[in-house]
């Protein structure tokens, strides 16, 4: 079901005066061909989702998948179609540089549910009944709502693993220092790639399918890019979904609630069907003006 189209509709393509403007699929084909020409992988795959969002993927020599999402590149091309080849080359080289220079894992924040934490800890207790709380492979930062929390992963580009006490020891047990580092890493590594889709007071974020929800934690850094009626209200129904409308837009709020409920029920990476507001680095449950703090 094309839930995002139901809520936001399709973003219009700006007029370029060029009747030969490539559509998203043709652009992806051109991008994939250039990846093969410049980087030489044996096979390049093109994928798309229900929002017409395309990505180009291939396997590295080490056997892990490399993925380039094309949202930013395609939007740049649509506004400057005369420089198609230069734009594609620039994006491929910049993304390849990021991949090549990420030699060490970086700590990043991810949003999870309290139910996920309970289930994960119970599995760990059953597998390792003698383990102490400090030996559990999760560091947790509560949020001021009943459903969500922050945990941390080390992301090497090849794989992710949850951060436990051994990483916290590097910070002298200072959880605030770890949290600040994780947010700094998220801002440096992923904020430049954040893409907003939609308009008319309704938006959704596209990124890499792993850190869309996490971008809610950096909301103050991209808040000014939104035009909404009232206070921004966020839906985080899944790991790869982050949607926003305004607190004074009753029609959009109603649609946002329905879509968030559907997505949370259907996604394998489900988080919450609730709506939230971002205040002072925290996510509070939105209850039509009566935000609830634990």
Coordinates of C-alpha atoms in Angstrom, one line a residue:
X1 CA 0.0 0.0 0.0
X2 CA 1.4 3.4 -1.0
X3 CA 0.9 5.0 2.4
X4 CA 3.3 7.9 1.7
X5 CA 1.5 8.9 -1.5
X6 CA -1.8 8.8 0.4
X7 CA -0.6 11.3 2.9
X8 CA 1.7 13.6 0.9
X9 CA 1.0 13.0 -2.8
X10 CA 3.8 13.2 -5.3
X11 CA 6.3 16.1 -5.2
X12 CA 6.0 18.1 -8.5
X13 CA 9.0 18.2 -10.8
X14 CA 10.2 21.7 -11.3
X15 CA 10.1 23.0 -14.8
X16 CA 13.5 23.1 -16.4
X17 CA 12.6 24.1 -19.9
X18 CA 14.1 20.8 -21.1
X19 CA 11.7 18.4 -22.7
X20 CA 14.3 15.6 -22.4
X21 CA 14.5 15.6 -18.6
X22 CA 15.1 12.1 -17.3
X23 CA 12.6 10.6 -15.0
X24 CA 13.8 9.0 -11.7
X25 CA 14.1 5.5 -13.3
X26 CA 16.1 6.7 -16.3
X27 CA 18.3 8.7 -14.0
X28 CA 18.9 5.6 -11.9
X29 CA 19.9 3.6 -15.0
X30 CA 22.4 6.3 -16.0
X31 CA 23.8 6.4 -12.5
X32 CA 24.2 2.7 -12.3
X33 CA 26.0 2.6 -15.7
X34 CA 28.4 5.3 -14.4
X35 CA 29.1 3.4 -11.2
X36 CA 30.0 0.3 -13.3
X37 CA 32.2 2.5 -15.5
X38 CA 34.0 4.3 -12.7
X39 CA 34.2 1.7 -9.9
X40 CA 34.0 -1.6 -11.8
X41 CA 31.7 -3.8 -9.7
X42 CA 30.6 -7.0 -11.4
X43 CA 26.9 -6.3 -10.9
X44 CA 25.0 -3.1 -10.1
X45 CA 21.4 -3.3 -8.9
X46 CA 18.7 -0.7 -9.0
X47 CA 15.9 -0.7 -6.3
X48 CA 12.9 1.5 -5.8
X49 CA 10.1 1.7 -3.1
X50 CA 6.5 2.9 -3.0
X51 CA 7.5 6.6 -2.9
X52 CA 9.4 6.3 -6.2
X53 CA 12.7 6.5 -4.2
X54 CA 15.6 4.9 -6.1
X55 CA 18.9 3.5 -4.9
X56 CA 21.8 1.9 -6.7
X57 CA 23.5 -1.0 -4.9
X58 CA 26.5 -3.3 -5.5
X59 CA 28.8 -5.6 -3.5
X60 CA 32.2 -4.5 -2.3
X61 CA 35.3 -6.8 -2.7
X62 CA 34.8 -7.6 1.0
X63 CA 31.3 -9.0 0.2
X64 CA 29.1 -6.3 1.9
X65 CA 26.5 -4.2 0.1
X66 CA 27.2 -0.6 -0.9
X67 CA 24.1 1.6 -1.4
X68 CA 23.8 5.0 -2.9
X69 CA 20.4 6.6 -2.4
X70 CA 19.6 8.9 -5.4
X71 CA 17.3 11.5 -3.8
X72 CA 19.8 14.3 -3.5
X73 CA 21.5 13.6 -6.8
X74 CA 18.3 13.5 -8.7
X75 CA 17.0 16.7 -7.2
X76 CA 20.3 18.4 -8.1
X77 CA 20.0 17.1 -11.7
X78 CA 16.4 18.3 -12.0
X79 CA 17.4 21.8 -11.2
X80 CA 20.5 21.7 -13.4
X81 CA 19.8 19.1 -16.2
X82 CA 22.5 20.4 -18.5
X83 CA 25.2 19.1 -16.1
X84 CA 23.9 15.5 -15.8
X85 CA 27.2 13.7 -16.2
X86 CA 29.1 16.1 -13.9
X87 CA 26.4 15.7 -11.2
X88 CA 26.5 11.9 -11.4
X89 CA 30.3 11.8 -11.3
X90 CA 30.4 14.2 -8.3
X91 CA 27.9 12.2 -6.2
X92 CA 29.6 8.9 -7.0
X93 CA 33.0 10.1 -6.1
X94 CA 31.9 11.8 -2.9
X95 CA 30.0 8.8 -1.7
X96 CA 32.8 6.5 -2.6
X97 CA 35.2 8.7 -0.6
X98 CA 32.9 8.4 2.5
X99 CA 33.0 4.6 2.1
X100 CA 36.7 4.4 1.6
X101 CA 37.6 6.7 4.6
X102 CA 35.3 5.1 7.1
X103 CA 38.0 2.8 8.4
X104 CA 36.8 2.8 12.0
X105 CA 33.3 2.2 13.4
X106 CA 31.5 5.3 14.6
X107 CA 29.0 5.4 17.5
X108 CA 25.5 6.5 16.4
X109 CA 22.2 6.8 18.2
X110 CA 19.2 4.7 17.2
X111 CA 15.6 4.9 18.5
X112 CA 14.1 1.7 19.8
X113 CA 11.0 0.8 21.8
X114 CA 10.8 -0.2 25.4
X115 CA 9.2 -3.4 24.4
X116 CA 12.2 -4.2 22.2
X117 CA 14.5 -3.6 25.1
X118 CA 12.5 -5.9 27.4
X119 CA 12.5 -8.7 24.9
X120 CA 16.2 -8.3 24.0
X121 CA 17.2 -8.3 27.7
X122 CA 15.1 -11.4 28.4
X123 CA 16.8 -13.2 25.5
X124 CA 20.2 -12.3 26.9
X125 CA 19.3 -13.5 30.4
X126 CA 18.1 -16.8 29.0
X127 CA 21.3 -17.2 27.0
X128 CA 23.7 -15.9 29.7
X129 CA 22.0 -16.3 33.1
X130 CA 25.1 -15.3 35.0
X131 CA 25.6 -12.0 33.2
X132 CA 25.6 -8.8 35.2
X133 CA 23.7 -5.7 34.0
X134 CA 27.0 -4.1 33.0
X135 CA 27.7 -7.1 30.7
X136 CA 24.5 -6.6 28.7
X137 CA 25.3 -5.3 25.2
X138 CA 23.0 -2.3 25.4
X139 CA 23.4 1.2 26.6
X140 CA 20.1 3.0 27.1
X141 CA 19.1 6.7 27.3
X142 CA 15.4 7.1 28.3
X143 CA 13.1 9.5 26.5
X144 CA 10.2 11.3 28.1
X145 CA 7.5 9.2 26.6
X146 CA 6.0 5.8 27.3
X147 CA 7.3 4.0 24.2
X148 CA 10.6 5.1 22.9
X149 CA 14.2 5.2 24.1
X150 CA 17.7 5.7 22.6
X151 CA 20.4 3.1 22.3
X152 CA 23.7 3.2 20.5
X153 CA 25.4 1.2 17.7
X154 CA 28.9 1.1 16.3
X155 CA 28.5 1.4 12.5
X156 CA 31.5 0.5 10.4
X157 CA 29.8 0.9 7.1
X158 CA 30.0 -2.9 6.8
X159 CA 28.1 -3.9 9.9
X160 CA 26.4 -2.5 13.0
X161 CA 26.7 -3.8 16.6
X162 CA 25.1 -2.5 19.7
X163 CA 27.3 -0.6 22.1
X164 CA 27.8 -2.0 25.6
X165 CA 29.7 -1.3 28.7
X166 CA 33.1 -1.8 27.1
X167 CA 32.6 1.2 24.9
X168 CA 31.3 3.3 27.8
X169 CA 34.6 2.6 29.6
X170 CA 36.4 4.5 27.0
X171 CA 34.4 7.6 28.1
X172 CA 35.2 7.0 31.8
X173 CA 31.6 5.9 32.3
X174 CA 30.3 9.3 31.2
X175 CA 27.0 8.6 29.4
X176 CA 26.5 12.2 28.5
X177 CA 29.8 12.3 26.7
X178 CA 28.9 9.2 24.8
X179 CA 25.5 10.7 23.9
X180 CA 27.1 14.0 22.7
X181 CA 29.6 12.1 20.5
X182 CA 26.8 9.9 19.0
X183 CA 24.8 13.0 18.1
X184 CA 27.9 14.8 16.7
X185 CA 28.6 11.7 14.5
X186 CA 25.0 11.6 13.3
X187 CA 25.1 15.3 12.4
X188 CA 28.4 15.0 10.6
X189 CA 27.8 11.8 8.8
X190 CA 24.1 11.9 8.0
X191 CA 22.6 15.4 8.3
X192 CA 24.1 16.5 5.0
X193 CA 22.2 13.7 3.3
X194 CA 18.8 14.3 4.9
X195 CA 16.2 15.0 2.2
X196 CA 12.7 16.4 2.9
X197 CA 9.8 15.4 0.6
X198 CA 6.3 16.8 0.5
X199 CA 5.1 20.3 1.1
X200 CA 2.0 22.3 2.0
X201 CA 2.6 21.5 5.7
X202 CA 3.2 17.8 5.3
X203 CA 6.7 16.3 5.1
X204 CA 8.6 13.1 5.3
X205 CA 12.4 12.4 5.6
X206 CA 14.4 10.2 3.3
X207 CA 17.9 9.1 4.2
X208 CA 19.4 5.6 4.2
X209 CA 16.6 3.4 5.7
X210 CA 18.6 3.0 8.9
X211 CA 18.7 6.4 10.5
X212 CA 15.6 8.3 9.4
X213 CA 14.0 7.9 12.9
X214 CA 17.3 9.0 14.5
X215 CA 17.2 12.3 12.7
X216 CA 14.3 13.3 15.0
X217 CA 17.1 13.7 17.6
X218 CA 18.7 16.4 15.5
X219 CA 15.4 18.2 14.8
X220 CA 16.6 21.6 15.8
X221 CA 19.2 21.4 13.0
X222 CA 16.7 21.1 10.2
X223 CA 13.5 22.6 11.7
X224 CA 13.9 25.8 9.7
X225 CA 13.4 23.9 6.4
X226 CA 9.8 23.1 7.4
X227 CA 6.7 25.3 6.9
X228 CA 3.9 24.0 9.2
X229 CA 1.0 25.5 11.0
X230 CA 1.8 25.6 14.8
X231 CA 4.4 23.4 16.5
X232 CA 5.9 20.6 14.4
X233 CA 4.4 17.2 15.2
X234 CA 6.5 14.1 14.4
X235 CA 5.4 10.6 13.6
X236 CA 8.1 7.9 13.9
X237 CA 6.2 4.7 13.0
X238 CA 9.3 2.7 11.9
X239 CA 13.1 2.9 11.8
X240 CA 13.0 4.2 8.2
X241 CA 10.1 6.6 8.5
X242 CA 9.9 10.1 10.0
X243 CA 7.0 12.3 9.0
X244 CA 6.0 15.8 10.1
X245 CA 3.0 18.2 10.1
X246 CA 1.8 21.1 12.2
X247 CA -0.1 21.0 15.5
X248 CA -2.7 23.5 14.2
X249 CA -3.4 21.6 11.0
X250 CA -6.2 19.3 12.0
X251 CA -6.6 17.6 8.6
X252 CA -2.9 16.8 8.4
X253 CA -2.8 15.6 12.0
X254 CA -5.7 13.2 11.3
X255 CA -4.0 11.8 8.2
X256 CA -0.6 11.6 10.0
X257 CA -2.2 9.5 12.8
X258 CA -3.8 7.1 10.4
X259 CA -0.7 6.6 8.3
X260 CA 1.5 6.2 11.4
X261 CA -0.9 3.6 12.8
X262 CA -0.8 1.6 9.5
X263 CA 3.0 1.8 9.1
X264 CA 3.7 0.8 12.7
X265 CA 1.4 -2.2 12.2
X266 CA 3.0 -3.3 8.9
X267 CA 6.7 -2.5 9.2
X268 CA 9.2 -5.1 10.2
X269 CA 11.1 -2.2 11.9
X270 CA 8.1 -0.9 13.8
X271 CA 8.5 1.8 16.4
X272 CA 5.3 3.7 17.4
X273 CA 1.9 4.8 16.1
X274 CA 2.0 7.8 18.5
X275 CA 2.8 11.4 17.6
X276 CA 5.5 13.4 19.3
X277 CA 6.9 16.9 19.7
X278 CA 10.7 17.7 20.0
X279 CA 11.6 19.9 23.0
X280 CA 15.0 20.5 24.6
X281 CA 16.6 17.4 23.0
X282 CA 13.7 15.1 24.0
X283 CA 10.6 13.6 22.4
X284 CA 7.4 14.1 24.3
X285 CA 4.1 12.4 23.4
X286 CA 1.8 14.8 21.5
X287 CA -1.7 14.8 23.0
X288 CA -3.2 17.9 21.2
X289 CA -1.6 20.5 23.5
X290 CA -1.3 18.3 26.6
X291 CA 2.2 16.8 26.1
X292 CA 2.8 14.0 28.5
X293 CA 6.1 13.8 30.5
X294 CA 6.9 10.6 32.4

